[in-house]
PDB file of C-alpha atoms in Angstrom:
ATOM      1  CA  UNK A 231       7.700  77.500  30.922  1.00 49.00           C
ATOM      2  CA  UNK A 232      11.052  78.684  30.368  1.00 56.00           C
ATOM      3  CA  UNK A 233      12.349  79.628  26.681  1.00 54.00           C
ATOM      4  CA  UNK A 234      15.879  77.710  25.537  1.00 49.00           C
ATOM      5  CA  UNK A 235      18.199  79.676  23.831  1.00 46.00           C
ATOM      6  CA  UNK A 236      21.472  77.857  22.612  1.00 46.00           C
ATOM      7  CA  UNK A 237      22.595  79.542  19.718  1.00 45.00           C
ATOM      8  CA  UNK A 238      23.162  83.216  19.931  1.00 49.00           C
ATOM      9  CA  UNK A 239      20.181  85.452  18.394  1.00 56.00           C
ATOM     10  CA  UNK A 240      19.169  89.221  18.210  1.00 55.00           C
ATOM     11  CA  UNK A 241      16.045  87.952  20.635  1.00 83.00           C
ATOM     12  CA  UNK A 242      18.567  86.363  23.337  1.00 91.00           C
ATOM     13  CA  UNK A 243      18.171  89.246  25.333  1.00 94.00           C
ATOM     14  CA  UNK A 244      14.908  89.902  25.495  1.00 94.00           C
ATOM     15  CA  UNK A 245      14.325  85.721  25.774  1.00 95.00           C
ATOM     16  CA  UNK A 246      16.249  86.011  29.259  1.00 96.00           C
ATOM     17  CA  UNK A 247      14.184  88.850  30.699  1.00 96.00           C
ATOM     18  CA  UNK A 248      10.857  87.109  29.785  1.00 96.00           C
ATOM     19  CA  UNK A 249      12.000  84.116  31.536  1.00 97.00           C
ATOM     20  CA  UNK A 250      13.380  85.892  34.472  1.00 98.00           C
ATOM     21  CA  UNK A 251       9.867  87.940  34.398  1.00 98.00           C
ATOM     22  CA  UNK A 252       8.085  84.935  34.160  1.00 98.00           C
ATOM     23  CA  UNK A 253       9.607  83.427  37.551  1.00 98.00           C
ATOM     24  CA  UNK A 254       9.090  86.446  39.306  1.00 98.00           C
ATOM     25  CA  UNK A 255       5.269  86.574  38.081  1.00 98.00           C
ATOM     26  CA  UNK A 256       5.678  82.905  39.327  1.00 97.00           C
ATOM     27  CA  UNK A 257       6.934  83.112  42.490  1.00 98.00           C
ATOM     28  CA  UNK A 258       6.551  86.300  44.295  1.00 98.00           C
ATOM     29  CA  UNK A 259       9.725  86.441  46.644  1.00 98.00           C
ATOM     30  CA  UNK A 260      12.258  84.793  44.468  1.00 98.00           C
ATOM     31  CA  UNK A 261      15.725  85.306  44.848  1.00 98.00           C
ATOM     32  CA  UNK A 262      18.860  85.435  43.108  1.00 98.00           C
ATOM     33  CA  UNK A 263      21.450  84.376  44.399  1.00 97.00           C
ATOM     34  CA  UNK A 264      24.970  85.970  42.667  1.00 97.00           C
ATOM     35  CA  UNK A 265      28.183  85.126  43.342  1.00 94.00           C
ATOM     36  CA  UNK A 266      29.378  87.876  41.296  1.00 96.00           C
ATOM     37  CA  UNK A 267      30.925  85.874  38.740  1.00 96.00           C
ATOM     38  CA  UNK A 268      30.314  87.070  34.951  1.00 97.00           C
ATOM     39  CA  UNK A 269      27.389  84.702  34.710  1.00 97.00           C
ATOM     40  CA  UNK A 270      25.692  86.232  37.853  1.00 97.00           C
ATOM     41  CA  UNK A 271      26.745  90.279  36.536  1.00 98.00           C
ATOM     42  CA  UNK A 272      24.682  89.649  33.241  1.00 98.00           C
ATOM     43  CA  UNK A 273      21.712  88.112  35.378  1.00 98.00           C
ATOM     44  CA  UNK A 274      21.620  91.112  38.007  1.00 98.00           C
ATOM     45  CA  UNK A 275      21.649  93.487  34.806  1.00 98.00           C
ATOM     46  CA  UNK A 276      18.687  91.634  33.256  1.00 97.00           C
ATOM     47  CA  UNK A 277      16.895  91.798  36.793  1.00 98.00           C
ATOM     48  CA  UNK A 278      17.992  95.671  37.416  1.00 97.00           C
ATOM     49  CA  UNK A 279      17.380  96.548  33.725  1.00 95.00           C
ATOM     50  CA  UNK A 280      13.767  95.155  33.844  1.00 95.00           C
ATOM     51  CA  UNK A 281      13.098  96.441  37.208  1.00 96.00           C
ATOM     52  CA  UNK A 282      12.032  92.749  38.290  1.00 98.00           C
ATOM     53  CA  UNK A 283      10.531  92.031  41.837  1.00 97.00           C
ATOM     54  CA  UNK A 284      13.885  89.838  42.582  1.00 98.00           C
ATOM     55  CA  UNK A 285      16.149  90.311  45.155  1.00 97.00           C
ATOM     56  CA  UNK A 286      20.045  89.890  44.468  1.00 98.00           C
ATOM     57  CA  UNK A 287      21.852  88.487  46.997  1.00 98.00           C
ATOM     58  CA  UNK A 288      25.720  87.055  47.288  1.00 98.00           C
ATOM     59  CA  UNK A 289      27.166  85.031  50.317  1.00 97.00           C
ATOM     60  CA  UNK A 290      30.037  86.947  51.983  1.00 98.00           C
ATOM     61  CA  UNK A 291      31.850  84.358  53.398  1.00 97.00           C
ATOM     62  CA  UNK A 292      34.528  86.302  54.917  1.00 97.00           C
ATOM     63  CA  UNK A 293      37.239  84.818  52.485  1.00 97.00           C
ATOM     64  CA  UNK A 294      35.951  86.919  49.124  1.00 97.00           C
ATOM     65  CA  UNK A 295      38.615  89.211  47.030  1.00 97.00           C
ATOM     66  CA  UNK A 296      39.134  92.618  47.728  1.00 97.00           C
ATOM     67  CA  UNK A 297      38.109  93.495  43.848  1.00 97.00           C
ATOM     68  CA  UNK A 298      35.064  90.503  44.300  1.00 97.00           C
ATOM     69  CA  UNK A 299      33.961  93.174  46.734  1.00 97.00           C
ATOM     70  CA  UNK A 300      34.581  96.322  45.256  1.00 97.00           C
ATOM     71  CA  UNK A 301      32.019  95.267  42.647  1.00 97.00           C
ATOM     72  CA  UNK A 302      29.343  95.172  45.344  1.00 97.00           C
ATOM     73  CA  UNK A 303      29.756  99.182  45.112  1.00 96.00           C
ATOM     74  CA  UNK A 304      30.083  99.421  41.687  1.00 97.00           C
ATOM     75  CA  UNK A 305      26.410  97.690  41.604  1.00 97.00           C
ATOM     76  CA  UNK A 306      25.389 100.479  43.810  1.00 97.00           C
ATOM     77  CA  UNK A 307      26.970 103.014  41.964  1.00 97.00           C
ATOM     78  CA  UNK A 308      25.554 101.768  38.436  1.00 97.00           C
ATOM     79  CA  UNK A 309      22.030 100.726  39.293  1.00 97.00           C
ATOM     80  CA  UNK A 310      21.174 102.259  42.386  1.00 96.00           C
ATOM     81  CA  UNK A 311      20.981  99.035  44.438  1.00 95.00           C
ATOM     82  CA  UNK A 312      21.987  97.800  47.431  1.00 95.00           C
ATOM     83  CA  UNK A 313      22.884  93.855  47.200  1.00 96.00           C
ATOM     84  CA  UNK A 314      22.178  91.949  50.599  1.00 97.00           C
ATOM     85  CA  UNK A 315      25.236  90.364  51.610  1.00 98.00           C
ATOM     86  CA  UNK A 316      24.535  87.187  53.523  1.00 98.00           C
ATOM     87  CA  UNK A 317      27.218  86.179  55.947  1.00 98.00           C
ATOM     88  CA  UNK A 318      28.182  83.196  58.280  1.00 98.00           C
ATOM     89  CA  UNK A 319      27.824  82.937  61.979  1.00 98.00           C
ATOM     90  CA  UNK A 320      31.049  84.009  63.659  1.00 98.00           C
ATOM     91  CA  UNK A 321      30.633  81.981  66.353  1.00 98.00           C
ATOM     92  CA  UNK A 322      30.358  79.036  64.012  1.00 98.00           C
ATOM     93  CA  UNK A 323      33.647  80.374  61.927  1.00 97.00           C
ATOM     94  CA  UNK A 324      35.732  81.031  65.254  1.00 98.00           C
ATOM     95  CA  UNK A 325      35.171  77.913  66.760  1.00 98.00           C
ATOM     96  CA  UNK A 326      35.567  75.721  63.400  1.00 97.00           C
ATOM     97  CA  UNK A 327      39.110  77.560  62.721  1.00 97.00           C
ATOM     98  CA  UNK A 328      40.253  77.511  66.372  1.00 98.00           C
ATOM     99  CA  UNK A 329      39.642  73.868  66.223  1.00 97.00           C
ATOM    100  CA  UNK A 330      41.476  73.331  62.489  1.00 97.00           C
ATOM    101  CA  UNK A 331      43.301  76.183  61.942  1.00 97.00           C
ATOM    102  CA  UNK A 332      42.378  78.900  59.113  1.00 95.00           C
ATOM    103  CA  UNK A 333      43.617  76.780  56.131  1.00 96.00           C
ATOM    104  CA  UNK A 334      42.335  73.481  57.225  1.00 95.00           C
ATOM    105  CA  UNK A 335      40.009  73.251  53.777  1.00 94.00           C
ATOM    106  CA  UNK A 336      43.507  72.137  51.813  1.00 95.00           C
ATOM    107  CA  UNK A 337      44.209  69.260  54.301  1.00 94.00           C
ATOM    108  CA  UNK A 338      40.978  66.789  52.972  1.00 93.00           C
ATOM    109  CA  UNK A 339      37.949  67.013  51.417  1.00 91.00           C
ATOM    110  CA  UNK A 340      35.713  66.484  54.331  1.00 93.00           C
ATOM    111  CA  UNK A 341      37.506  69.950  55.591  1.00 95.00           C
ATOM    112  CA  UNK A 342      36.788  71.453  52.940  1.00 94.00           C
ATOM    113  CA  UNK A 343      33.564  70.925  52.167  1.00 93.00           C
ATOM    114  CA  UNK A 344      32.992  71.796  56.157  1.00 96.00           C
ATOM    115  CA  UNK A 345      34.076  75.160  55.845  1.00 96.00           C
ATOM    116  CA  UNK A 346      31.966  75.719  52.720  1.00 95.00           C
ATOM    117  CA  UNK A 347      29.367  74.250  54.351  1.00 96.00           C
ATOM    118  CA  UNK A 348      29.259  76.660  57.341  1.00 97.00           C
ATOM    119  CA  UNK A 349      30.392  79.756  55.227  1.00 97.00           C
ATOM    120  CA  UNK A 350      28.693  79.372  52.555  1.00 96.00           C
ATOM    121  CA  UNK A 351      25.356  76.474  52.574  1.00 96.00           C
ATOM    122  CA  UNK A 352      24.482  77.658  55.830  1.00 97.00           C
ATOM    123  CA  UNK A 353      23.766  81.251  55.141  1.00 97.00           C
ATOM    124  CA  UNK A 354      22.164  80.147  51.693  1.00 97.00           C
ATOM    125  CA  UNK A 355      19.469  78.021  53.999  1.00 97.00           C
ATOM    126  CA  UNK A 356      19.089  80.640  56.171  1.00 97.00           C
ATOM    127  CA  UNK A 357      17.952  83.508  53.475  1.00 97.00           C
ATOM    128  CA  UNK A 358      16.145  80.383  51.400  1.00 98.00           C
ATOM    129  CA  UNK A 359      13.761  79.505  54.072  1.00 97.00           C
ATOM    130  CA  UNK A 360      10.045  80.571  53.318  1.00 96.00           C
ATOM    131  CA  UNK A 361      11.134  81.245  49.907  1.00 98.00           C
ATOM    132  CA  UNK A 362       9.065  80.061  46.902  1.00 98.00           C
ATOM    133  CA  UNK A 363      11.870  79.588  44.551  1.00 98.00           C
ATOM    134  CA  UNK A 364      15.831  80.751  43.904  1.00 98.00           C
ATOM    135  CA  UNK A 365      18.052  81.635  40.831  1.00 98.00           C
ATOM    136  CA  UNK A 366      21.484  80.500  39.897  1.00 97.00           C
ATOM    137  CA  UNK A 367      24.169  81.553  36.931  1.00 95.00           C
ATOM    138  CA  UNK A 368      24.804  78.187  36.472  1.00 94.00           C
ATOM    139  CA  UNK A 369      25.628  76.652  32.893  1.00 93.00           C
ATOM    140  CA  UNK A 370      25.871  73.502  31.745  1.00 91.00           C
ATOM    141  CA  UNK A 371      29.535  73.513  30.038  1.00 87.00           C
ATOM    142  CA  UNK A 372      30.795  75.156  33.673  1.00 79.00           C
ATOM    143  CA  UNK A 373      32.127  71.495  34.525  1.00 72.00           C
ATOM    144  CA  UNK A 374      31.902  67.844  34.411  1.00 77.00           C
ATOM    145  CA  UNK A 375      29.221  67.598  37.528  1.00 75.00           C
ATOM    146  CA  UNK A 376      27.197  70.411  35.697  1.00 79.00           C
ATOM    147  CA  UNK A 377      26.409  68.871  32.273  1.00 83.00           C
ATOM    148  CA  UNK A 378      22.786  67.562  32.792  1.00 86.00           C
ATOM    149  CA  UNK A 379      22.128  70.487  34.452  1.00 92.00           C
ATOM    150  CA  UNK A 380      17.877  71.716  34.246  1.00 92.00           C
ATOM    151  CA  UNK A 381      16.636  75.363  32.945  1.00 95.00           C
ATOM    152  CA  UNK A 382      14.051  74.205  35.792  1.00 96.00           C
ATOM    153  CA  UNK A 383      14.124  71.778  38.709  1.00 95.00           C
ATOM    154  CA  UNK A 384      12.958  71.124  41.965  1.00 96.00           C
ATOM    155  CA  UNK A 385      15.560  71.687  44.581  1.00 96.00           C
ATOM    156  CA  UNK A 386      15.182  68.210  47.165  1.00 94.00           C
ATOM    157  CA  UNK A 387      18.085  69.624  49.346  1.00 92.00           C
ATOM    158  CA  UNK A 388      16.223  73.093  50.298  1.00 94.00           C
ATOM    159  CA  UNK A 389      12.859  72.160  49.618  1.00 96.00           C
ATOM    160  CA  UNK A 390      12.053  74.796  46.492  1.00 97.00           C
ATOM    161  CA  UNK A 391      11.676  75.546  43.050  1.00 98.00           C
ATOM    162  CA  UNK A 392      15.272  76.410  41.259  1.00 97.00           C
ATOM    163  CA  UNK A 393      15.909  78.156  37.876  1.00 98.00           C
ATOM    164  CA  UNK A 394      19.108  78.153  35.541  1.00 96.00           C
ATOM    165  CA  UNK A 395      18.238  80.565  33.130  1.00 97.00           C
ATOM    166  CA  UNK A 396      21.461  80.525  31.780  1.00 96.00           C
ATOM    167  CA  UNK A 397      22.029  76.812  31.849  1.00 94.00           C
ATOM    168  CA  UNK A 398      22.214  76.437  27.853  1.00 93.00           C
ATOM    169  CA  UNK A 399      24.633  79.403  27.377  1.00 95.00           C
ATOM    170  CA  UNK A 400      28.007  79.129  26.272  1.00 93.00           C
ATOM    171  CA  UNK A 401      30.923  81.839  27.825  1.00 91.00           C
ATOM    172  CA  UNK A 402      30.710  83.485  24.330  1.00 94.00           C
ATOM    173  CA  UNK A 403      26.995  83.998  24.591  1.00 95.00           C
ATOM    174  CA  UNK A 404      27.743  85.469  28.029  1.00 96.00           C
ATOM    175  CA  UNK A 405      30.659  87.640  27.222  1.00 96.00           C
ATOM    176  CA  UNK A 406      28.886  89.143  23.739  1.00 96.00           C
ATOM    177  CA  UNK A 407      26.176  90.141  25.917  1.00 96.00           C
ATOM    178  CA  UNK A 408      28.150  91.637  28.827  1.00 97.00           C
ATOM    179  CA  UNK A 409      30.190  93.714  26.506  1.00 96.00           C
ATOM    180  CA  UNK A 410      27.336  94.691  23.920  1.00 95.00           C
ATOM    181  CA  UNK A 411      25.512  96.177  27.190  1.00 96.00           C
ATOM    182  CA  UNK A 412      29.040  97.559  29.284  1.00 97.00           C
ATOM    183  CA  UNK A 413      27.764  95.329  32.225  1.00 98.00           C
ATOM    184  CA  UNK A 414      30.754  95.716  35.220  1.00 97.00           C
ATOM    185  CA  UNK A 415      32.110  92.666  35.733  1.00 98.00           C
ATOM    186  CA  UNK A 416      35.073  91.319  38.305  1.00 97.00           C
ATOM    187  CA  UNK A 417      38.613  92.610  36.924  1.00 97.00           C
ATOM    188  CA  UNK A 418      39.756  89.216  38.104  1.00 97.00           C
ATOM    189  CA  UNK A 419      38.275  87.807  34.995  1.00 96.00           C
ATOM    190  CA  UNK A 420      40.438  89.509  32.685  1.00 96.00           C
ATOM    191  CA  UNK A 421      43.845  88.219  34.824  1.00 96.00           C
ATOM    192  CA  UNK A 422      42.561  84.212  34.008  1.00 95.00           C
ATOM    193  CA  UNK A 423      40.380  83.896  36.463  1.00 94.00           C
ATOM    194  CA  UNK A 424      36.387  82.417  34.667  1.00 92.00           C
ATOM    195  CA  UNK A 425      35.383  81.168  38.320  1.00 91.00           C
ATOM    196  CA  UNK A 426      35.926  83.312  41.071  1.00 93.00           C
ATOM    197  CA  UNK A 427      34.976  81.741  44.901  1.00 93.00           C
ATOM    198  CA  UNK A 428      36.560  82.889  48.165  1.00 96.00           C
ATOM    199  CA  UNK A 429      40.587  83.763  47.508  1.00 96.00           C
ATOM    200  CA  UNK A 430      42.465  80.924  48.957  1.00 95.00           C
ATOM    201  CA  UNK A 431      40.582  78.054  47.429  1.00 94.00           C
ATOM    202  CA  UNK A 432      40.624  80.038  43.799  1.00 95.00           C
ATOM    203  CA  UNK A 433      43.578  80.566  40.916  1.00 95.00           C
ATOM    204  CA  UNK A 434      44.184  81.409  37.627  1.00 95.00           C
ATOM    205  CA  UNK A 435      43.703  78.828  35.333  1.00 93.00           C
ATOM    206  CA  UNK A 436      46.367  78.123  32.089  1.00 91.00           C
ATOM    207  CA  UNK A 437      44.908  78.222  28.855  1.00 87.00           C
ATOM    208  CA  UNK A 438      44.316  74.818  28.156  1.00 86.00           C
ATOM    209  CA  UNK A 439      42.251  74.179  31.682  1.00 87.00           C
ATOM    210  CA  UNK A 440      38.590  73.975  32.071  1.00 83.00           C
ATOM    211  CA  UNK A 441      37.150  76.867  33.047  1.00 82.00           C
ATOM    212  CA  UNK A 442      36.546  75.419  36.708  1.00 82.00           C
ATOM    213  CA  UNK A 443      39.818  74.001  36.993  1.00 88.00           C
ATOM    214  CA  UNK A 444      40.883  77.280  39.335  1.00 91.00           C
ATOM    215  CA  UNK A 445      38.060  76.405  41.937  1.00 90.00           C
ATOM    216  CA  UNK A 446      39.673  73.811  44.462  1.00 91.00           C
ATOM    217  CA  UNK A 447      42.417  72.923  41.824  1.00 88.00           C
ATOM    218  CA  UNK A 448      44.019  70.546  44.428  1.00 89.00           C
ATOM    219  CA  UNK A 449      40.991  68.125  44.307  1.00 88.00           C
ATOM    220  CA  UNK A 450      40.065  65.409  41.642  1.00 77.00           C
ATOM    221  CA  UNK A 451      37.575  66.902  39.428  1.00 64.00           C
ATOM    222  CA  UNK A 452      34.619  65.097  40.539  1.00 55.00           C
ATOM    223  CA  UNK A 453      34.869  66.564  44.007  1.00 50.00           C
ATOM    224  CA  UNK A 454      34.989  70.165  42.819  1.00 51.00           C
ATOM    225  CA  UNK A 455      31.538  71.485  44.002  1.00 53.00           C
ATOM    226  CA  UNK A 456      30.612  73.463  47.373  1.00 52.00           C
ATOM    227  CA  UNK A 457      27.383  72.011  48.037  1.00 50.00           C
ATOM    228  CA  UNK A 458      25.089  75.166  47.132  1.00 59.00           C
ATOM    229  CA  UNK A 459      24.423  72.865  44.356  1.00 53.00           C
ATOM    230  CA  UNK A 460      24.083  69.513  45.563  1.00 52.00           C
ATOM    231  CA  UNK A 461      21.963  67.857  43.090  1.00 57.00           C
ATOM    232  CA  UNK A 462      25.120  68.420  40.894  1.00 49.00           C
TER     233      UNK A 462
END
């Protein structure tokens, strides 16, 4: 059973690995799958750091930031390992934009959430099948559609166990531990950027914004999820 930790302690640390040790002793082939946000930088270092059976993964969809993939080799550089970048069927992409057009995601929802579905809940199916369980960075104060969000749950839509270790962590809690341990993070955090997806559907957010207003910022708030996370 997972540990909660809400408040920031000396033993937050060393509360995460256990937990993160415990679903691996749990579920021999989990995954973990990053998107290379802050969040998902301080999970991969708990994972690498504790030389944990649990294999780090992030979905290329084709659309990522140059400096969103210039971390990839900064991983490699750092830790020594290699993270498996899962990527879309062409075929699928090619025909979708010849039949829309490249930027069709900003003409309706139901666009949208097609070309995250082929780019990016595809490819998460694919590497998910056979696999006991999976890992997220999500927290709970992310966004509205993310506030009853589990440590632990049972994921209906792919049919496996799913962990939040970091659901009850604020972005302080995050940040004091990325910065107490010199863990690389995106540069695009530091020019207002706390939620980083593929380029054209992400900004900068102002400082009074939620820190998923950036993601999709010309849909209601409601609608503001991908579908990696459709329990949400």
């Amino acid at each position: 059973m997972l540990t909660s930790v809400t408040t920031s302690t000396p033993d937050q640390w060393a509360v995460l690995q256990n937990n993160l040790a415990d679903i691996a002793g749990r579920h021999p082939g989990v995954v973990f799958a990053s998107s290379l946000g802050v969040e998902d930088m301080l999970l991969a270092h708990a994972i690498f750091d504790a030389g944990l059976p649990i294999e780090v993964f992030t979905l290329d969809t084709g659309r990522l930031h140059a400096e969103t993939l210039a971390l990839v080799e900064r991983i490699h550089e750092r830790y020594g390992v290699t993270v498996n970048m899962v990527r879309p069927d062409p075929v699928v992409v090619k025909r979708h934009v010849d039949e829309h057009g490249a930027f069709a995601f900003y003409e309706s929802i139901e666009l949208r959430k097609a070309c995250c579905g082929l780019r990016k809940v595809e490819p998460l199916r694919r590497i998910l099948r056979g696999r006991p369980a999976w890992i997220t960075g999500q927290r709970r104060e992310q966004s509205l559609t993310r506030t009853e969000l589990a440590e632990a749950e049972f994921d209906e839509v792919f049919g496996l166990q799913k962990y939040n270790p970091l659901a009850g962590w604020s972005l302080e809690q995050v940040w004091e531990s990325v910065r107490a341990r010199d863990i690389p993070y995106n540069p695009l955090h530091d020019q207002g950027y706390p939620s980083i997806g593929c380029e054209p559907c992400t900004r900068a957010i102002r400082p009074d914004e939620d820190v998923r207003a950036g993601r999709w910022w010309w849909e209601q708030k409601l609608s503001r999820e991908c579908g990696l996370h459709a329990k949400n």
